[in-house]
Amino acid sequence: MLCKEQQKQGLHPLIVSCGLPGEVQKPIEEAARKQGIDLFVWRMPAGINLRSTRDLIAQLKSQNVVLLHSHGYKFNILLGILGKKEIGLPLVSTVHGYVKAKFPKKMWVYELLDRIFLKRFDAIVLVSEKMQDISAFRNGKKIYVIKNGISANAPLLDSSLEADPYQLLAIGRLSPEKGFDYLIRAIAELNKNAVVCQLTIFGDGMLRDSLSVLVNELGEQNNITLAGFVADAQQYFHKYQLIVMPSLTEGIPVTLLEAMRNRTPIIASAVGGIPEVLGANSEFLIKPASVSEVVNKVRAWFSKEETHKQQLVDDNYRRFTEGFSAEKMAINYMSLYQQLMSLGGKQ
């Protein structure tokens, strides 16, 4: 979404998509090609591969790239190790959030290295004000907050899809920080009553097998579906009465913004930038890591009058249009890029 807005601004963004040798086309590569965004596909061995990183940078310079903007810990680490002096280009990183991994897990090491090598970047962008509470980002001169945004124009949806009663949807990687185990347990608790809720989860990941086991242990295999990765999930929003986002940590998730834009009700954990988006007193917020919170909020939603429900989703739509458009995000990034280029990347 950022790249499309940057094209409108007259910039020439180039998406660099890295993967392992032999890896087939990735979803981001398919999406970039469909949207007419320039794409540079690069395959390199896993790990701290500085030789391949140097080769990549040389290739990018040959294509007249003048600034590097990283969106993940892997290239934060690789670019940080090489440093601005060797690379010779301004370095920007957007930090979308941390999963709060625990020692001695590999992700804990990656997050530690990420914080260390981000200090060598010219600018570190956080996607929410709340992220400034992270100790590594407090009072930093190179810290900027640019909130995520998406196009204000919602895509045309299949009008034949109508929300079925008590149909719930969740979207995200099947990983610990998404809190899907709490949601699955909450559905089982809700279904002890006469009304049966159906939950569909779009996404794939490391916890797929363990979550499948949990669904079976709770006897909910007829009510909970792990549907795997679904491209452009928002096209199915109208089929569901409610989206639930039980995350333990987040930045500003795109799914949240898409739901607000499409006037789809969404219940979400009060973590990261979510309260900034929905409002600190929103009726849609839940405490993280709590089965009872999910149960009570879902019950409360289904008991509301239709007029009250409509008012709430209309309020969400207004908040989205006022503060989280892709155009506003792109303007803020353009200002940052211009500042760095005028300084030659020196901060």
Coordinates of C-alpha atoms in Angstrom, one line a residue:
M1 CA 0.0 0.0 0.0
L2 CA 2.8 2.4 0.8
C3 CA 4.5 1.7 -2.6
K4 CA 1.3 2.5 -4.5
E5 CA 0.9 5.8 -2.8
Q6 CA 4.6 6.6 -3.4
Q7 CA 4.1 5.9 -7.1
K8 CA 1.4 8.6 -7.0
Q9 CA 3.9 11.0 -5.4
G10 CA 6.3 10.5 -8.4
L11 CA 8.7 8.2 -6.5
H12 CA 9.9 4.9 -8.0
P13 CA 9.8 2.4 -5.1
L14 CA 11.4 -1.0 -5.7
I15 CA 10.3 -4.0 -3.5
V16 CA 13.2 -6.3 -2.7
S17 CA 11.8 -9.7 -1.9
C18 CA 14.3 -12.2 -0.4
G19 CA 14.0 -15.9 0.1
L20 CA 15.9 -19.1 0.2
P21 CA 17.5 -20.6 -2.9
G22 CA 14.9 -22.6 -4.8
E23 CA 12.0 -20.9 -3.1
V24 CA 8.9 -20.4 -5.3
Q25 CA 7.1 -17.2 -5.8
K26 CA 6.1 -15.6 -2.5
P27 CA 2.7 -13.9 -1.9
I28 CA 4.3 -10.4 -1.7
E29 CA 5.9 -11.1 -5.1
E30 CA 2.6 -12.1 -6.7
A31 CA 0.9 -9.1 -5.2
A32 CA 3.6 -6.6 -6.4
R33 CA 3.4 -8.0 -9.9
K34 CA -0.4 -7.7 -9.9
Q35 CA -0.3 -4.1 -8.7
G36 CA 2.4 -3.0 -11.1
I37 CA 5.0 -2.3 -8.5
D38 CA 8.7 -2.8 -9.5
L39 CA 10.1 -6.0 -7.9
F40 CA 13.6 -7.3 -7.4
V41 CA 13.6 -11.0 -6.4
W42 CA 16.7 -12.2 -4.5
R43 CA 17.5 -15.6 -3.2
M44 CA 20.2 -16.2 -0.6
P45 CA 21.2 -18.8 2.0
A46 CA 19.8 -18.5 5.5
G47 CA 21.8 -16.9 8.3
I48 CA 24.1 -14.0 8.6
N49 CA 25.2 -14.1 4.9
L50 CA 27.1 -10.9 4.4
R51 CA 28.6 -11.9 1.0
S52 CA 25.1 -12.2 -0.5
T53 CA 24.0 -9.0 1.2
R54 CA 26.9 -7.1 -0.3
D55 CA 26.1 -8.6 -3.7
L56 CA 22.5 -7.5 -3.3
I57 CA 23.4 -4.0 -2.4
A58 CA 25.7 -3.8 -5.4
Q59 CA 22.8 -4.9 -7.7
L60 CA 20.5 -2.3 -6.1
K61 CA 23.0 0.5 -6.6
S62 CA 23.4 -0.5 -10.2
Q63 CA 19.6 0.2 -10.5
N64 CA 20.1 3.7 -9.1
V65 CA 18.6 3.0 -5.7
V66 CA 19.3 6.0 -3.4
L67 CA 17.8 4.8 -0.1
L68 CA 17.3 1.5 1.7
H69 CA 14.1 1.0 3.7
S70 CA 14.0 -2.3 5.8
H71 CA 10.8 -3.7 7.3
G72 CA 12.1 -6.7 9.2
Y73 CA 14.7 -7.9 11.7
K74 CA 16.7 -10.0 9.2
F75 CA 17.7 -7.0 7.1
N76 CA 17.9 -4.7 10.0
I77 CA 20.7 -7.0 11.3
L78 CA 22.4 -7.5 8.0
L79 CA 22.4 -3.9 7.0
G80 CA 23.3 -2.8 10.5
I81 CA 26.4 -5.1 10.5
L82 CA 27.7 -3.6 7.2
G83 CA 26.8 -0.1 8.4
K84 CA 26.2 3.2 6.6
K85 CA 29.9 3.7 5.9
E86 CA 30.2 0.6 3.8
I87 CA 26.7 0.7 2.2
G88 CA 26.9 4.4 1.3
L89 CA 23.1 4.9 1.3
P90 CA 20.7 6.3 3.9
L91 CA 19.2 3.5 6.0
V92 CA 15.6 3.5 7.3
S93 CA 13.8 0.8 9.2
T94 CA 10.2 0.5 10.1
V95 CA 9.7 -1.5 13.3
H96 CA 6.2 -3.1 13.2
G97 CA 6.5 -4.7 16.7
Y98 CA 8.2 -7.4 18.6
V99 CA 6.9 -10.8 19.6
K100 CA 8.5 -10.7 23.0
A101 CA 10.3 -14.0 22.7
K102 CA 11.9 -15.5 25.8
F103 CA 15.5 -16.6 26.3
P104 CA 17.0 -18.9 25.0
K105 CA 14.7 -19.1 21.9
K106 CA 16.2 -18.1 18.6
M107 CA 13.8 -15.2 18.1
W108 CA 15.0 -13.7 21.4
V109 CA 18.5 -13.6 20.0
Y110 CA 17.2 -12.0 16.7
E111 CA 15.2 -9.3 18.6
L112 CA 18.3 -8.5 20.7
L113 CA 20.5 -8.2 17.6
D114 CA 17.8 -6.1 15.9
R115 CA 17.8 -3.6 18.8
I116 CA 21.6 -3.4 18.7
F117 CA 22.1 -2.9 15.0
L118 CA 19.1 -0.5 14.5
K119 CA 21.3 2.0 16.3
R120 CA 23.4 2.2 13.1
F121 CA 20.4 3.2 11.0
D122 CA 19.7 6.9 10.0
A123 CA 16.0 6.7 11.0
I124 CA 13.9 4.2 13.0
V125 CA 10.2 4.4 12.3
L126 CA 7.7 3.1 14.9
V127 CA 4.1 2.5 13.8
S128 CA 2.5 3.6 17.0
E129 CA 3.1 6.0 19.9
K130 CA 2.9 3.1 22.3
M131 CA 6.0 1.6 20.9
Q132 CA 8.0 4.5 22.3
D133 CA 7.6 2.8 25.7
I134 CA 10.1 0.1 24.5
S135 CA 13.3 0.9 26.3
A136 CA 15.4 0.8 23.1
F137 CA 13.3 3.5 21.6
R138 CA 13.0 6.0 24.5
N139 CA 14.2 9.5 23.8
G140 CA 16.0 8.5 20.7
K141 CA 17.0 11.3 18.3
K142 CA 16.5 9.0 15.3
I143 CA 13.1 7.8 16.3
Y144 CA 10.0 8.8 14.3
V145 CA 6.3 7.7 14.6
I146 CA 4.5 7.1 11.3
K147 CA 1.2 5.2 11.8
N148 CA 0.2 2.5 9.3
G149 CA -2.4 3.4 6.7
I150 CA -4.3 1.8 3.9
S151 CA -6.3 3.1 1.0
A152 CA -9.4 4.9 2.0
N153 CA -11.3 3.2 -0.9
A154 CA -12.6 -0.2 0.1
P155 CA -12.5 -2.9 -2.7
L156 CA -15.7 -4.1 -4.2
L157 CA -16.9 -7.2 -2.3
D158 CA -18.9 -10.1 -3.5
S159 CA -22.5 -9.1 -2.7
S160 CA -23.6 -12.7 -2.6
L161 CA -21.7 -13.2 0.6
E162 CA -23.9 -12.5 3.6
A163 CA -23.0 -12.8 7.2
D164 CA -24.3 -16.0 8.8
P165 CA -25.4 -15.9 12.4
Y166 CA -22.6 -16.4 14.9
Q167 CA -19.9 -16.6 12.3
L168 CA -16.5 -15.4 13.7
L169 CA -13.3 -14.8 11.8
A170 CA -9.6 -14.4 13.0
I171 CA -6.7 -13.6 10.7
G172 CA -2.9 -13.9 11.3
R173 CA 0.2 -16.1 11.6
L174 CA -0.3 -19.2 13.7
S175 CA 2.3 -18.1 16.2
P176 CA 2.3 -17.6 19.9
E177 CA 2.0 -13.8 19.9
K178 CA -1.4 -14.0 18.1
G179 CA -3.1 -15.6 21.0
F180 CA -5.3 -18.0 19.0
D181 CA -5.2 -20.6 21.7
Y182 CA -7.1 -18.2 24.0
L183 CA -9.6 -17.6 21.2
I184 CA -10.1 -21.3 20.6
R185 CA -10.7 -22.0 24.3
A186 CA -13.2 -19.1 24.3
I187 CA -15.2 -20.5 21.5
A188 CA -15.4 -23.8 23.3
E189 CA -16.6 -22.0 26.4
L190 CA -19.2 -20.0 24.4
N191 CA -20.5 -23.2 22.8
K192 CA -21.4 -24.8 26.1
N193 CA -24.6 -22.8 25.7
A194 CA -27.4 -23.4 23.2
V195 CA -26.0 -20.9 20.7
V196 CA -23.1 -22.4 18.7
C197 CA -20.4 -20.0 17.3
Q198 CA -18.5 -21.0 14.3
L199 CA -14.9 -19.7 14.1
T200 CA -12.7 -19.6 10.9
I201 CA -9.0 -18.8 11.2
F202 CA -7.2 -17.5 8.1
G203 CA -3.4 -18.0 8.4
D204 CA -0.6 -20.6 8.7
G205 CA 2.4 -21.0 10.8
M206 CA 4.4 -23.0 13.4
L207 CA 1.4 -23.6 15.7
R208 CA -0.9 -25.2 13.1
D209 CA -0.5 -28.7 14.5
S210 CA -0.7 -27.8 18.1
L211 CA -3.8 -25.6 17.5
S212 CA -5.4 -28.5 15.6
V213 CA -4.8 -30.8 18.5
L214 CA -6.3 -28.2 20.9
V215 CA -9.4 -27.9 18.7
N216 CA -9.9 -31.7 18.7
E217 CA -9.2 -32.0 22.5
L218 CA -12.0 -29.5 23.1
G219 CA -14.4 -31.3 20.7
E220 CA -14.7 -28.2 18.5
Q221 CA -13.6 -29.7 15.2
N222 CA -17.1 -29.1 13.7
N223 CA -17.1 -25.5 14.8
I224 CA -13.5 -24.3 14.3
T225 CA -11.8 -24.3 11.0
L226 CA -8.1 -23.6 10.4
A227 CA -8.4 -22.5 6.8
G228 CA -4.7 -21.8 6.1
F229 CA -3.3 -18.7 4.3
V230 CA -6.0 -16.8 2.4
A231 CA -4.9 -14.1 0.0
D232 CA -6.8 -10.8 0.2
A233 CA -8.8 -12.0 3.2
Q234 CA -10.9 -8.8 3.4
Q235 CA -13.0 -9.9 0.4
Y236 CA -14.6 -12.4 2.8
F237 CA -15.3 -10.0 5.6
H238 CA -19.0 -9.7 4.8
K239 CA -19.5 -13.4 5.4
Y240 CA -18.7 -13.0 9.1
Q241 CA -20.5 -11.1 11.9
L242 CA -17.4 -10.4 13.9
I243 CA -13.6 -10.5 13.6
V244 CA -11.7 -11.3 16.7
M245 CA -8.0 -10.3 17.2
P246 CA -6.7 -11.8 20.5
S247 CA -3.1 -10.8 20.0
L248 CA -0.6 -10.6 22.9
T249 CA 1.5 -8.0 21.0
E250 CA 0.9 -5.8 17.9
G251 CA 1.9 -2.7 16.2
I252 CA -1.0 -1.3 14.1
P253 CA -2.3 -4.4 12.2
V254 CA -3.5 -3.9 8.7
T255 CA -6.4 -6.3 9.3
L256 CA -7.7 -3.9 12.0
L257 CA -7.6 -1.0 9.5
E258 CA -9.3 -3.1 6.8
A259 CA -12.1 -4.1 9.1
M260 CA -12.7 -0.5 10.1
R261 CA -12.7 0.6 6.5
N262 CA -15.2 -2.1 5.5
R263 CA -17.4 -1.4 8.6
T264 CA -16.8 -4.9 9.8
P265 CA -17.1 -5.3 13.6
I266 CA -13.8 -6.3 15.2
I267 CA -12.9 -7.2 18.8
A268 CA -9.2 -6.7 19.5
S269 CA -6.7 -6.9 22.4
A270 CA -5.7 -3.6 24.0
V271 CA -2.0 -4.0 23.1
G272 CA 0.5 -2.0 21.0
G273 CA -1.1 0.6 18.8
I274 CA -4.6 -1.0 18.8
P275 CA -6.0 1.4 21.5
E276 CA -4.7 4.3 19.5
V277 CA -6.7 3.2 16.5
L278 CA -9.9 2.2 18.2
G279 CA -9.8 4.7 21.0
A280 CA -8.8 4.0 24.6
N281 CA -12.4 3.6 25.7
S282 CA -13.6 1.6 22.8
E283 CA -16.2 -1.1 23.4
F284 CA -14.2 -3.3 21.0
L285 CA -11.1 -3.6 23.3
I286 CA -10.3 -6.7 25.3
K287 CA -7.6 -7.6 27.8
P288 CA -5.0 -9.9 26.2
A289 CA -4.4 -13.5 27.3
S290 CA -7.8 -13.9 28.8
V291 CA -10.4 -16.5 27.7
S292 CA -13.1 -14.9 29.9
E293 CA -12.5 -11.5 28.2
V294 CA -13.1 -12.9 24.8
V295 CA -16.2 -14.8 26.0
N296 CA -17.8 -11.8 27.7
K297 CA -17.1 -9.4 24.8
V298 CA -18.5 -11.8 22.1
R299 CA -21.6 -12.4 24.2
A300 CA -22.0 -8.6 24.8
W301 CA -21.7 -7.9 21.1
F302 CA -24.4 -10.4 20.0
S303 CA -26.7 -9.0 22.7
K304 CA -26.5 -5.4 21.4
E305 CA -29.3 -3.7 19.5
E306 CA -28.6 -3.5 15.8
T307 CA -28.7 0.3 15.9
H308 CA -26.0 0.4 18.6
K309 CA -23.9 -2.0 16.5
Q310 CA -24.2 0.2 13.5
Q311 CA -23.2 3.3 15.5
L312 CA -20.1 1.6 16.7
V313 CA -18.9 0.4 13.3
D314 CA -19.7 3.9 11.9
D315 CA -17.5 5.4 14.6
N316 CA -14.7 3.0 13.7
Y317 CA -15.0 4.0 10.0
R318 CA -14.7 7.7 11.0
R319 CA -11.6 7.1 13.1
F320 CA -10.0 5.2 10.2
T321 CA -10.7 7.9 7.6
E322 CA -9.5 10.7 9.9
G323 CA -6.2 9.2 10.9
F324 CA -5.1 6.0 9.1
S325 CA -5.2 6.6 5.3
A326 CA -2.3 5.4 3.1
E327 CA -2.1 8.9 1.7
K328 CA -1.3 10.4 5.1
M329 CA 1.3 7.6 5.8
A330 CA 3.0 8.2 2.4
I331 CA 3.2 12.0 3.0
N332 CA 4.9 11.4 6.3
Y333 CA 7.4 8.9 4.8
M334 CA 8.2 11.4 1.9
S335 CA 9.0 14.1 4.4
L336 CA 11.4 11.7 6.3
Y337 CA 13.1 10.6 3.0
Q338 CA 13.6 14.2 1.9
Q339 CA 15.1 15.1 5.3
L340 CA 17.5 12.2 5.1
M341 CA 18.5 12.9 1.6
S342 CA 19.2 16.5 2.3
L343 CA 21.4 15.5 5.2
G344 CA 23.1 12.8 3.1
G345 CA 21.8 10.3 5.7
K346 CA 23.8 12.0 8.5
Q347 CA 22.0 12.2 11.7

